[in-house]
C-alpha cells in the first residue's frame, strides 16, 4: 500500500524502509496493508494509490427532497 504522510511522525523503521524510522509530511512510503491502514486510521497518512475511486454522494431526485 502506498501512503503519503500528512504529518511528521516516528514510525516502524522496517515498515517505512528508511534509515531513521521518521516520516516527514509529504513523503511517500510503500508499506504493508496492515500498517498503511493503521496510519490512515490514525490520521497520519493518506492512501495515494490510483485504485480508489473518489467517494460521491447519491444525488437526490426531486421527489426525494423534503
PDB file of N, CA and C in Angstrom:
ATOM      1  N   UNK A   1       0.849  -1.162   0.000  1.00  0.00           N
ATOM      2  CA  UNK A   1       0.000   0.000   0.000  1.00  0.00           C
ATOM      3  C   UNK A   1       0.900   1.232   0.000  1.00  0.00           C
ATOM      4  N   UNK A   2       0.601   2.173  -0.860  1.00  0.00           N
ATOM      5  CA  UNK A   2       1.400   3.387  -0.940  1.00  0.00           C
ATOM      6  C   UNK A   2       0.653   4.501  -0.202  1.00  0.00           C
ATOM      7  N   UNK A   3       1.342   5.139   0.735  1.00  0.00           N
ATOM      8  CA  UNK A   3       0.731   6.203   1.535  1.00  0.00           C
ATOM      9  C   UNK A   3       1.615   7.442   1.513  1.00  0.00           C
ATOM     10  N   UNK A   4       0.987   8.590   1.729  1.00  0.00           N
ATOM     11  CA  UNK A   4       1.701   9.862   1.850  1.00  0.00           C
ATOM     12  C   UNK A   4       1.475  10.379   3.263  1.00  0.00           C
ATOM     13  N   UNK A   5       2.567  10.723   3.925  1.00  0.00           N
ATOM     14  CA  UNK A   5       2.485  11.226   5.299  1.00  0.00           C
ATOM     15  C   UNK A   5       1.853  12.614   5.302  1.00  0.00           C
ATOM     16  N   UNK A   6       0.825  12.783   6.120  1.00  0.00           N
ATOM     17  CA  UNK A   6       0.187  14.091   6.278  1.00  0.00           C
ATOM     18  C   UNK A   6       0.850  14.888   7.388  1.00  0.00           C
ATOM     19  N   UNK A   7       1.431  14.174   8.342  1.00  0.00           N
ATOM     20  CA  UNK A   7       2.105  14.767   9.491  1.00  0.00           C
ATOM     21  C   UNK A   7       3.453  14.077   9.658  1.00  0.00           C
ATOM     22  N   UNK A   8       4.376  14.738  10.291  1.00  0.00           N
ATOM     23  CA  UNK A   8       5.633  14.090  10.652  1.00  0.00           C
ATOM     24  C   UNK A   8       5.399  13.180  11.844  1.00  0.00           C
ATOM     25  N   UNK A   9       5.983  11.998  11.822  1.00  0.00           N
ATOM     26  CA  UNK A   9       5.821  11.064  12.932  1.00  0.00           C
ATOM     27  C   UNK A   9       6.993  10.095  12.956  1.00  0.00           C
ATOM     28  N   UNK A  10       7.154   9.438  14.087  1.00  0.00           N
ATOM     29  CA  UNK A  10       8.174   8.407  14.241  1.00  0.00           C
ATOM     30  C   UNK A  10       7.469   7.066  14.124  1.00  0.00           C
ATOM     31  N   UNK A  11       7.868   6.267  13.138  1.00  0.00           N
ATOM     32  CA  UNK A  11       7.191   5.010  12.875  1.00  0.00           C
ATOM     33  C   UNK A  11       8.122   3.824  12.996  1.00  0.00           C
ATOM     34  N   UNK A  12       7.680   2.709  12.449  1.00  0.00           N
ATOM     35  CA  UNK A  12       8.460   1.477  12.466  1.00  0.00           C
ATOM     36  C   UNK A  12       9.460   1.540  11.314  1.00  0.00           C
ATOM     37  N   UNK A  13      10.732   1.493  11.651  1.00  0.00           N
ATOM     38  CA  UNK A  13      11.797   1.660  10.657  1.00  0.00           C
ATOM     39  C   UNK A  13      11.721   0.600   9.556  1.00  0.00           C
ATOM     40  N   UNK A  14      11.441  -0.637   9.908  1.00  0.00           N
ATOM     41  CA  UNK A  14      11.372  -1.712   8.910  1.00  0.00           C
ATOM     42  C   UNK A  14      10.221  -1.502   7.934  1.00  0.00           C
ATOM     43  N   UNK A  15       9.118  -0.933   8.401  1.00  0.00           N
ATOM     44  CA  UNK A  15       7.967  -0.687   7.530  1.00  0.00           C
ATOM     45  C   UNK A  15       8.193   0.520   6.624  1.00  0.00           C
ATOM     46  N   UNK A  16       8.771   1.582   7.181  1.00  0.00           N
ATOM     47  CA  UNK A  16       8.977   2.797   6.397  1.00  0.00           C
ATOM     48  C   UNK A  16      10.161   2.665   5.444  1.00  0.00           C
ATOM     49  N   UNK A  17      11.034   1.717   5.711  1.00  0.00           N
ATOM     50  CA  UNK A  17      12.196   1.425   4.860  1.00  0.00           C
ATOM     51  C   UNK A  17      13.076   2.650   4.650  1.00  0.00           C
ATOM     52  N   UNK A  18      13.362   3.345   5.740  1.00  0.00           N
ATOM     53  CA  UNK A  18      14.341   4.432   5.679  1.00  0.00           C
ATOM     54  C   UNK A  18      15.294   4.290   6.859  1.00  0.00           C
ATOM     55  N   UNK A  19      16.328   5.105   6.888  1.00  0.00           N
ATOM     56  CA  UNK A  19      17.391   4.937   7.883  1.00  0.00           C
ATOM     57  C   UNK A  19      16.965   5.312   9.298  1.00  0.00           C
ATOM     58  N   UNK A  20      16.070   6.288   9.434  1.00  0.00           N
ATOM     59  CA  UNK A  20      15.755   6.814  10.757  1.00  0.00           C
ATOM     60  C   UNK A  20      14.449   6.300  11.346  1.00  0.00           C
ATOM     61  N   UNK A  21      13.519   5.859  10.522  1.00  0.00           N
ATOM     62  CA  UNK A  21      12.209   5.450  11.023  1.00  0.00           C
ATOM     63  C   UNK A  21      11.285   6.630  11.239  1.00  0.00           C
ATOM     64  N   UNK A  22      11.700   7.805  10.799  1.00  0.00           N
ATOM     65  CA  UNK A  22      10.874   9.000  10.939  1.00  0.00           C
ATOM     66  C   UNK A  22      10.298   9.384   9.582  1.00  0.00           C
ATOM     67  N   UNK A  23       9.088   9.894   9.599  1.00  0.00           N
ATOM     68  CA  UNK A  23       8.436  10.350   8.378  1.00  0.00           C
ATOM     69  C   UNK A  23       8.204  11.848   8.477  1.00  0.00           C
ATOM     70  N   UNK A  24       8.407  12.528   7.377  1.00  0.00           N
ATOM     71  CA  UNK A  24       8.114  13.962   7.310  1.00  0.00           C
ATOM     72  C   UNK A  24       6.861  14.156   6.472  1.00  0.00           C
ATOM     73  N   UNK A  25       6.141  15.207   6.735  1.00  0.00           N
ATOM     74  CA  UNK A  25       4.918  15.493   5.993  1.00  0.00           C
ATOM     75  C   UNK A  25       5.233  15.599   4.506  1.00  0.00           C
ATOM     76  N   UNK A  26       4.428  14.930   3.690  1.00  0.00           N
ATOM     77  CA  UNK A  26       4.594  14.968   2.246  1.00  0.00           C
ATOM     78  C   UNK A  26       5.382  13.808   1.665  1.00  0.00           C
ATOM     79  N   UNK A  27       6.099  13.056   2.488  1.00  0.00           N
ATOM     80  CA  UNK A  27       6.864  11.909   1.996  1.00  0.00           C
ATOM     81  C   UNK A  27       5.925  10.751   1.665  1.00  0.00           C
ATOM     82  N   UNK A  28       6.285   9.984   0.632  1.00  0.00           N
ATOM     83  CA  UNK A  28       5.501   8.817   0.253  1.00  0.00           C
ATOM     84  C   UNK A  28       6.265   7.548   0.605  1.00  0.00           C
ATOM     85  N   UNK A  29       5.531   6.550   1.099  1.00  0.00           N
ATOM     86  CA  UNK A  29       6.113   5.284   1.514  1.00  0.00           C
ATOM     87  C   UNK A  29       5.288   4.140   0.956  1.00  0.00           C
ATOM     88  N   UNK A  30       5.950   3.035   0.665  1.00  0.00           N
ATOM     89  CA  UNK A  30       5.276   1.801   0.284  1.00  0.00           C
ATOM     90  C   UNK A  30       5.339   0.874   1.496  1.00  0.00           C
ATOM     91  N   UNK A  31       4.210   0.692   2.172  1.00  0.00           N
ATOM     92  CA  UNK A  31       4.162  -0.079   3.419  1.00  0.00           C
ATOM     93  C   UNK A  31       3.181  -1.237   3.266  1.00  0.00           C
ATOM     94  N   UNK A  32       3.177  -2.140   4.244  1.00  0.00           N
ATOM     95  CA  UNK A  32       2.221  -3.250   4.227  1.00  0.00           C
ATOM     96  C   UNK A  32       0.807  -2.698   4.396  1.00  0.00           C
ATOM     97  N   UNK A  33      -0.179  -3.478   3.948  1.00  0.00           N
ATOM     98  CA  UNK A  33      -1.570  -3.036   4.039  1.00  0.00           C
ATOM     99  C   UNK A  33      -1.991  -2.769   5.477  1.00  0.00           C
ATOM    100  N   UNK A  34      -1.596  -3.657   6.384  1.00  0.00           N
ATOM    101  CA  UNK A  34      -1.989  -3.511   7.792  1.00  0.00           C
ATOM    102  C   UNK A  34      -1.441  -2.212   8.387  1.00  0.00           C
ATOM    103  N   UNK A  35      -0.151  -1.951   8.159  1.00  0.00           N
ATOM    104  CA  UNK A  35       0.473  -0.738   8.700  1.00  0.00           C
ATOM    105  C   UNK A  35      -0.092   0.506   8.010  1.00  0.00           C
ATOM    106  N   UNK A  36      -0.344   0.400   6.715  1.00  0.00           N
ATOM    107  CA  UNK A  36      -0.923   1.523   5.978  1.00  0.00           C
ATOM    108  C   UNK A  36      -2.295   1.900   6.504  1.00  0.00           C
ATOM    109  N   UNK A  37      -3.134   0.901   6.755  1.00  0.00           N
ATOM    110  CA  UNK A  37      -4.474   1.175   7.285  1.00  0.00           C
ATOM    111  C   UNK A  37      -4.394   1.754   8.693  1.00  0.00           C
ATOM    112  N   UNK A  38      -3.411   1.321   9.465  1.00  0.00           N
ATOM    113  CA  UNK A  38      -3.215   1.876  10.806  1.00  0.00           C
ATOM    114  C   UNK A  38      -2.866   3.357  10.720  1.00  0.00           C
ATOM    115  N   UNK A  39      -1.953   3.708   9.820  1.00  0.00           N
ATOM    116  CA  UNK A  39      -1.555   5.114   9.670  1.00  0.00           C
ATOM    117  C   UNK A  39      -2.712   5.970   9.165  1.00  0.00           C
ATOM    118  N   UNK A  40      -3.472   5.445   8.212  1.00  0.00           N
ATOM    119  CA  UNK A  40      -4.622   6.186   7.688  1.00  0.00           C
ATOM    120  C   UNK A  40      -5.674   6.353   8.777  1.00  0.00           C
ATOM    121  N   UNK A  41      -5.921   5.299   9.551  1.00  0.00           N
ATOM    122  CA  UNK A  41      -6.908   5.358  10.629  1.00  0.00           C
ATOM    123  C   UNK A  41      -6.552   6.352  11.713  1.00  0.00           C
ATOM    124  N   UNK A  42      -5.262   6.523  11.974  1.00  0.00           N
ATOM    125  CA  UNK A  42      -4.818   7.485  12.983  1.00  0.00           C
ATOM    126  C   UNK A  42      -4.737   8.902  12.430  1.00  0.00           C
ATOM    127  N   UNK A  43      -4.940   9.062  11.122  1.00  0.00           N
ATOM    128  CA  UNK A  43      -4.892  10.388  10.517  1.00  0.00           C
ATOM    129  C   UNK A  43      -3.487  10.878  10.229  1.00  0.00           C
ATOM    130  N   UNK A  44      -2.511   9.981  10.249  1.00  0.00           N
ATOM    131  CA  UNK A  44      -1.127  10.369   9.997  1.00  0.00           C
ATOM    132  C   UNK A  44      -0.772  10.318   8.521  1.00  0.00           C
ATOM    133  N   UNK A  45      -1.526   9.549   7.727  1.00  0.00           N
ATOM    134  CA  UNK A  45      -1.194   9.372   6.317  1.00  0.00           C
ATOM    135  C   UNK A  45      -2.472   9.230   5.499  1.00  0.00           C
ATOM    136  N   UNK A  46      -2.321   9.391   4.178  1.00  0.00           N
ATOM    137  CA  UNK A  46      -3.429   9.209   3.246  1.00  0.00           C
ATOM    138  C   UNK A  46      -2.974   8.256   2.153  1.00  0.00           C
ATOM    139  N   UNK A  47      -3.889   7.423   1.681  1.00  0.00           N
ATOM    140  CA  UNK A  47      -3.558   6.473   0.624  1.00  0.00           C
ATOM    141  C   UNK A  47      -3.415   7.216  -0.696  1.00  0.00           C
ATOM    142  N   UNK A  48      -2.398   6.882  -1.477  1.00  0.00           N
ATOM    143  CA  UNK A  48      -2.168   7.574  -2.746  1.00  0.00           C
ATOM    144  C   UNK A  48      -2.268   6.643  -3.945  1.00  0.00           C
ATOM    145  N   UNK A  49      -2.706   5.409  -3.763  1.00  0.00           N
ATOM    146  CA  UNK A  49      -2.894   4.509  -4.899  1.00  0.00           C
ATOM    147  C   UNK A  49      -3.992   5.049  -5.798  1.00  0.00           C
ATOM    148  N   UNK A  50      -3.860   4.841  -7.075  1.00  0.00           N
ATOM    149  CA  UNK A  50      -4.871   5.282  -8.019  1.00  0.00           C
ATOM    150  C   UNK A  50      -6.060   4.354  -8.094  1.00  0.00           C
ATOM    151  N   UNK A  51      -6.054   3.282  -7.310  1.00  0.00           N
ATOM    152  CA  UNK A  51      -7.114   2.286  -7.382  1.00  0.00           C
ATOM    153  C   UNK A  51      -8.416   2.761  -6.743  1.00  0.00           C
ATOM    154  N   UNK A  52      -8.329   3.661  -5.795  1.00  0.00           N
ATOM    155  CA  UNK A  52      -9.523   4.073  -5.071  1.00  0.00           C
ATOM    156  C   UNK A  52     -10.282   5.132  -5.854  1.00  0.00           C
ATOM    157  N   UNK A  53     -11.573   4.978  -5.918  1.00  0.00           N
ATOM    158  CA  UNK A  53     -12.420   5.952  -6.596  1.00  0.00           C
ATOM    159  C   UNK A  53     -12.855   7.009  -5.589  1.00  0.00           C
ATOM    160  N   UNK A  54     -13.012   8.233  -6.031  1.00  0.00           N
ATOM    161  CA  UNK A  54     -13.485   9.249  -5.097  1.00  0.00           C
ATOM    162  C   UNK A  54     -14.900   8.929  -4.629  1.00  0.00           C
ATOM    163  N   UNK A  55     -15.139   9.171  -3.375  1.00  0.00           N
ATOM    164  CA  UNK A  55     -16.453   8.884  -2.820  1.00  0.00           C
ATOM    165  C   UNK A  55     -17.407  10.018  -3.194  1.00  0.00           C
ATOM    166  N   UNK A  56     -18.545   9.641  -3.760  1.00  0.00           N
ATOM    167  CA  UNK A  56     -19.540  10.634  -4.157  1.00  0.00           C
ATOM    168  C   UNK A  56     -20.850  10.323  -3.458  1.00  0.00           C
ATOM    169  N   UNK A  57     -21.635  11.336  -3.272  1.00  0.00           N
ATOM    170  CA  UNK A  57     -22.947  11.171  -2.665  1.00  0.00           C
ATOM    171  C   UNK A  57     -23.977  10.937  -3.754  1.00  0.00           C
ATOM    172  N   UNK A  58     -25.005  10.193  -3.416  1.00  0.00           N
ATOM    173  CA  UNK A  58     -26.095   9.971  -4.349  1.00  0.00           C
ATOM    174  C   UNK A  58     -26.899  11.263  -4.440  1.00  0.00           C
ATOM    175  N   UNK A  59     -27.129  11.717  -5.651  1.00  0.00           N
ATOM    176  CA  UNK A  59     -27.922  12.925  -5.842  1.00  0.00           C
ATOM    177  C   UNK A  59     -29.397  12.603  -5.606  1.00  0.00           C
ATOM    178  N   UNK A  60     -30.070  13.451  -4.863  1.00  0.00           N
ATOM    179  CA  UNK A  60     -31.477  13.235  -4.550  1.00  0.00           C
ATOM    180  C   UNK A  60     -32.343  13.639  -5.734  1.00  0.00           C
ATOM    181  N   UNK A  61     -33.340  12.812  -6.020  1.00  0.00           N
ATOM    182  CA  UNK A  61     -34.313  13.145  -7.062  1.00  0.00           C
ATOM    183  C   UNK A  61     -35.280  14.166  -6.479  1.00  0.00           C
ATOM    184  N   UNK A  62     -35.949  14.938  -7.320  1.00  0.00           N
ATOM    185  CA  UNK A  62     -36.875  15.955  -6.782  1.00  0.00           C
ATOM    186  C   UNK A  62     -37.933  15.385  -5.843  1.00  0.00           C
ATOM    187  N   UNK A  63     -38.445  14.167  -6.121  1.00  0.00           N
ATOM    188  CA  UNK A  63     -39.480  13.609  -5.242  1.00  0.00           C
ATOM    189  C   UNK A  63     -38.905  13.128  -3.913  1.00  0.00           C
ATOM    190  N   UNK A  64     -37.572  13.001  -3.809  1.00  0.00           N
ATOM    191  CA  UNK A  64     -36.954  12.588  -2.551  1.00  0.00           C
ATOM    192  C   UNK A  64     -36.655  13.768  -1.640  1.00  0.00           C
ATOM    193  N   UNK A  65     -36.628  14.969  -2.192  1.00  0.00           N
ATOM    194  CA  UNK A  65     -36.348  16.151  -1.371  1.00  0.00           C
ATOM    195  C   UNK A  65     -37.502  16.409  -0.422  1.00  0.00           C
ATOM    196  N   UNK A  66     -37.181  16.803   0.785  1.00  0.00           N
ATOM    197  CA  UNK A  66     -38.243  17.092   1.761  1.00  0.00           C
ATOM    198  C   UNK A  66     -38.054  18.467   2.318  1.00  0.00           C
TER     199      UNK A  66
END
